[in-house]
Amino acid sequence: MHRILVVLAIATASLSALGEPAVTTPLPEALHSSIGYSTVEAALTELRAMPGVDIREKQGWIIISDKKSGNPVLWSFTPPGHPAHPSAVKRIVTEKNGAVYIEMKVLCQAGKTPCDALVREFQVLNDRIKEELQNKTSQSRPANQPPQEINITSDSAPGWLPSADQRAQVPQVVKNFLATLDGGQYLKAYGLMTEGQKKPEPFDEFAKRVTEFNAQAGPVKERRIIKVTWTKDPANAPGPGIYVAVDLVSRFTNIDRHCGFIVLYQRDAGAPFQVARQEDNYITDAQARQIELKRSPQAVNDIWGQLARNCPNYEGSKTK
């Protein structure tokens, strides 16, 4: 009997999202094959003869990768002796609006129980693959995340590159730190900073400075990372470790011209990232209006141009 399991809606869901009933309740089945072939044997025979596909064997499983059609398609065929043999699992990896999806279709010609077990095993595997791909593509998100390239300074440790986990952590740490500043959680923000950053500015002075800025700026409208630069064990740093310069552009209700950066520090790959430095460069809208009235619109651009030089990767328009 052919078991065509309906898994499209749950293939990318986590086990916690599926809940306990997903483990014990039999999975639904479809009436017709959705993998494009009526039998597992027919699928394997035609894919083997197809030009341009990659075919390999791993622990008896036959794995066929087809990248010709745009979105990668990965086929997995059970080995003889597997409880769910013969079965074919077809997975299509897509990315939409910054999210990674794995569409899975299964044709199982074994009994109901081993077929359901096979699907659940692949659901767990899909969750792991999805998480890895999400970490890799997280650098390409337009807001609060870095661009896709990995920028390394020339004085970084030779051959070193940040891991996918480190690259995924950085935008989240920056987002959390900025959220504490924007939300007035000054003690929490102060706790995210290194001791070296705290030493020249005690908490009372830090809280006073950020309070005054928030009063000037008004509610935040946009926070955007424009570049991330990495370095490990640079010669002129206060100490060994990983340093990450995160260049930012922001907009607030009362500030349209703002750029700056945050430097994060990580002692080693297992330690948390901390804020080692923060810098803001801005002109309030009220200041811009005063300069324009007293001098000229060009004077506003000239002054902002001078300030923006402190933001080496700022490429926004200087005309507002």
XYZ file of C-alpha atoms in Angstrom:
320
model
C 0.000 0.000 0.000
C 1.311 3.441 -0.891
C 1.223 5.911 1.984
C 1.289 9.482 0.720
C 1.624 11.446 3.905
C 0.313 14.994 4.144
C 3.229 16.871 5.709
C 3.393 20.174 3.845
C 1.795 22.202 6.595
C 3.944 20.826 9.388
C 7.237 20.071 7.717
C 8.899 23.250 9.007
C 7.185 23.448 12.374
C 9.159 22.733 15.540
C 8.255 19.821 17.772
C 7.255 22.209 20.560
C 4.907 23.964 18.170
C 3.353 20.673 17.101
C 2.760 19.687 20.722
C 2.347 16.272 22.281
C -0.566 15.104 20.094
C 1.699 15.264 17.004
C 3.822 12.483 18.486
C 0.975 10.063 19.151
C -1.730 10.953 16.632
C -1.393 9.213 13.230
C -0.438 11.609 10.462
C -2.976 12.359 7.704
C -2.539 10.838 4.248
C -3.298 12.016 0.710
C -5.021 10.020 -2.021
C -2.441 10.666 -4.729
C 1.344 10.896 -4.833
C 2.688 14.444 -4.514
C 6.360 13.729 -5.286
C 5.791 13.619 -9.041
C 6.115 9.841 -9.401
C 3.617 7.056 -8.733
C 6.115 4.764 -6.997
C 9.394 5.059 -5.132
C 11.104 2.834 -7.711
C 9.928 5.052 -10.589
C 11.251 8.159 -8.846
C 14.645 6.610 -8.126
C 15.013 5.214 -11.660
C 14.245 8.498 -13.393
C 16.328 10.630 -11.026
C 19.337 8.345 -11.485
C 19.104 8.924 -15.255
C 18.615 12.664 -14.966
C 21.661 14.733 -16.077
C 23.162 17.322 -13.736
C 22.024 15.854 -10.419
C 24.377 14.886 -7.600
C 23.947 11.285 -6.380
C 25.630 9.874 -3.312
C 25.111 7.088 -0.813
C 25.304 7.530 2.956
C 24.794 4.634 5.343
C 22.681 2.874 2.721
C 20.514 5.920 2.015
C 20.548 7.220 -1.547
C 20.712 11.036 -1.508
C 20.027 12.923 -4.734
C 20.471 16.688 -4.974
C 18.893 18.654 -7.826
C 19.835 22.346 -8.007
C 18.913 22.970 -11.641
C 15.401 24.282 -11.001
C 16.374 27.270 -8.822
C 15.293 26.224 -5.341
C 17.390 23.238 -4.186
C 15.554 19.906 -4.170
C 16.903 17.114 -1.971
C 15.699 13.534 -2.379
C 16.261 10.824 0.242
C 15.550 7.146 -0.461
C 15.449 4.614 2.372
C 17.936 1.712 2.362
C 16.776 -1.924 2.231
C 16.045 -3.125 5.739
C 14.755 0.235 6.927
C 11.319 -0.161 8.639
C 9.796 2.373 6.205
C 11.413 0.947 3.042
C 10.689 1.663 0.283
C 10.143 5.401 0.808
C 11.080 8.613 -0.970
C 11.350 11.960 0.826
C 11.403 15.065 -1.356
C 12.417 18.370 0.279
C 12.428 21.791 -1.390
C 14.285 24.635 0.346
C 12.994 28.148 -0.291
C 13.510 31.588 1.219
C 10.761 34.200 1.350
C 10.774 37.580 3.109
C 13.870 36.607 5.049
C 12.456 33.304 6.338
C 13.638 29.812 5.375
C 11.028 27.192 4.465
C 11.419 23.468 3.848
C 8.552 21.961 1.862
C 8.515 18.195 2.361
C 6.610 15.537 0.408
C 6.764 11.842 1.279
C 5.789 8.706 -0.598
C 6.003 5.707 1.747
C 5.190 2.174 0.597
C 5.490 0.569 4.043
C 3.101 0.254 6.989
C 1.385 3.174 8.699
C 3.462 3.135 11.888
C 6.940 3.091 10.288
C 5.813 5.645 7.685
C 4.668 8.069 10.398
C 7.910 7.486 12.305
C 9.917 8.314 9.170
C 8.093 11.613 8.710
C 8.626 12.633 12.313
C 12.340 11.867 12.074
C 12.609 14.110 9.032
C 10.628 16.860 10.768
C 13.295 16.975 13.473
C 16.037 16.990 10.830
C 14.245 19.782 8.945
C 14.118 21.923 12.080
C 17.882 21.598 12.493
C 18.582 22.384 8.835
C 16.189 25.314 8.925
C 17.911 26.762 11.998
C 21.348 26.470 10.362
C 20.135 28.104 7.148
C 18.371 30.833 9.114
C 21.625 31.651 10.904
C 23.499 31.813 7.616
C 20.934 34.069 5.943
C 20.244 36.241 8.968
C 22.989 38.604 7.840
C 20.956 39.642 4.832
C 17.963 41.021 6.763
C 17.210 44.677 5.995
C 16.491 45.890 9.545
C 18.611 45.430 12.660
C 20.799 42.909 10.899
C 24.089 43.086 9.054
C 24.633 42.814 5.317
C 25.602 39.486 3.771
C 29.376 39.889 3.334
C 31.782 39.159 6.197
C 34.135 42.106 6.715
C 37.428 41.351 8.502
C 40.027 43.983 9.420
C 43.568 43.632 8.103
C 45.032 43.325 11.628
C 42.764 40.435 12.643
C 44.214 37.025 13.522
C 45.220 35.399 10.193
C 42.624 33.009 8.794
C 40.052 33.663 11.512
C 36.362 34.001 10.573
C 33.328 34.436 12.840
C 31.090 31.413 13.170
C 27.498 31.351 11.948
C 26.384 31.454 15.581
C 28.470 34.578 16.281
C 27.140 36.285 13.169
C 23.596 35.499 14.275
C 24.180 36.732 17.832
C 25.566 40.174 16.960
C 22.435 41.775 15.455
C 20.334 40.423 18.300
C 22.699 41.807 20.953
C 22.687 45.202 19.220
C 18.903 45.127 18.903
C 18.496 44.267 22.599
C 20.927 46.983 23.711
C 19.232 49.660 21.593
C 15.819 48.543 22.842
C 16.918 49.067 26.445
C 18.171 52.572 25.598
C 15.052 53.512 23.659
C 12.800 52.044 26.342
C 14.462 53.799 29.275
C 15.796 50.549 30.806
C 19.070 52.204 31.736
C 20.188 49.758 34.426
C 19.670 46.836 32.065
C 21.550 48.668 29.292
C 24.413 49.460 31.670
C 24.655 45.781 32.593
C 25.296 44.902 28.932
C 28.445 47.028 28.843
C 32.063 46.023 29.518
C 33.812 47.196 32.676
C 36.113 49.261 30.482
C 33.092 51.105 29.060
C 31.563 51.657 32.501
C 34.722 52.963 34.170
C 34.854 56.473 32.594
C 31.072 56.917 32.883
C 29.422 55.849 36.169
C 25.832 54.714 35.995
C 24.312 58.049 37.137
C 26.139 59.936 34.377
C 25.193 57.283 31.813
C 21.514 57.397 32.784
C 21.488 61.215 32.709
C 23.071 61.317 29.242
C 20.681 58.765 27.728
C 17.653 60.390 29.396
C 18.574 63.757 27.880
C 19.083 62.200 24.449
C 15.730 60.380 24.569
C 13.973 63.619 25.533
C 15.552 65.382 22.544
C 15.035 62.551 20.062
C 11.507 61.431 20.876
C 10.267 57.921 20.025
C 12.442 55.851 17.704
C 11.219 55.409 14.110
C 14.022 53.276 12.643
C 17.208 51.502 13.694
C 19.231 50.004 10.861
C 22.607 48.250 10.701
C 24.544 49.255 7.588
C 27.801 47.384 8.107
C 29.452 44.924 10.489
C 33.248 44.596 10.724
C 35.010 41.826 12.655
C 38.478 41.477 14.135
C 40.158 38.982 16.469
C 43.095 39.770 18.752
C 44.059 43.101 17.098
C 47.411 44.480 18.247
C 46.136 47.845 19.496
C 43.079 46.546 21.380
C 42.795 46.739 25.202
C 43.009 42.953 25.344
C 42.710 39.782 23.261
C 39.312 38.704 22.055
C 36.770 39.329 19.332
C 35.720 42.889 18.462
C 32.760 43.746 16.243
C 32.142 47.268 14.916
C 28.455 47.716 14.048
C 27.656 50.836 11.998
C 24.156 52.237 12.458
C 21.695 54.676 10.961
C 18.693 55.747 13.036
C 15.688 58.023 12.799
C 13.587 59.435 15.609
C 10.494 61.608 15.803
C 12.677 64.681 16.360
C 15.907 63.549 14.651
C 16.182 62.703 10.973
C 19.976 62.967 10.803
C 21.644 60.339 12.960
C 24.494 57.890 12.486
C 26.810 56.098 14.854
C 28.308 52.794 15.806
C 28.492 50.214 18.566
C 31.571 48.095 19.251
C 30.887 44.699 20.781
C 33.485 42.619 22.611
C 33.571 38.869 23.173
C 36.354 37.442 25.307
C 36.172 34.090 23.502
C 33.694 32.144 21.407
C 31.846 30.837 24.474
C 31.418 34.179 26.237
C 28.558 36.663 25.790
C 28.985 39.758 23.642
C 29.231 43.041 25.593
C 29.077 46.668 24.499
C 32.611 48.083 24.565
C 31.839 51.435 22.941
C 28.930 53.458 21.613
C 28.950 56.694 19.622
C 26.108 58.870 18.305
C 26.370 61.699 15.756
C 23.240 63.704 15.036
C 21.497 67.018 14.471
C 18.021 67.455 15.893
C 15.324 68.677 13.535
C 14.935 71.801 15.674
C 18.660 72.564 15.382
C 18.496 72.016 11.619
C 15.607 74.494 11.315
C 17.480 77.115 13.309
C 20.624 76.733 11.191
C 18.554 76.934 8.009
C 16.797 80.126 9.169
C 19.938 81.846 10.403
C 22.243 80.712 7.617
C 21.012 78.499 4.757
C 19.842 74.976 3.842
C 23.343 74.321 2.503
C 24.795 75.175 5.909
C 22.701 72.351 7.412
C 24.122 69.916 4.856
C 27.672 71.141 5.459
C 27.434 70.744 9.242
C 25.810 67.324 8.933
C 28.474 66.306 6.429
C 31.183 67.116 8.976
C 29.432 65.138 11.707
C 28.749 62.180 9.419
C 32.479 61.818 8.792
C 32.632 60.252 12.250
C 30.523 57.420 10.805
C 32.952 55.875 8.270
C 30.351 53.689 6.576
C 27.469 56.143 6.504
C 26.166 56.478 2.946
C 22.802 58.145 3.514
C 21.777 61.358 1.860
C 22.938 64.481 3.650
C 19.968 66.414 2.321
C 16.757 66.108 4.310
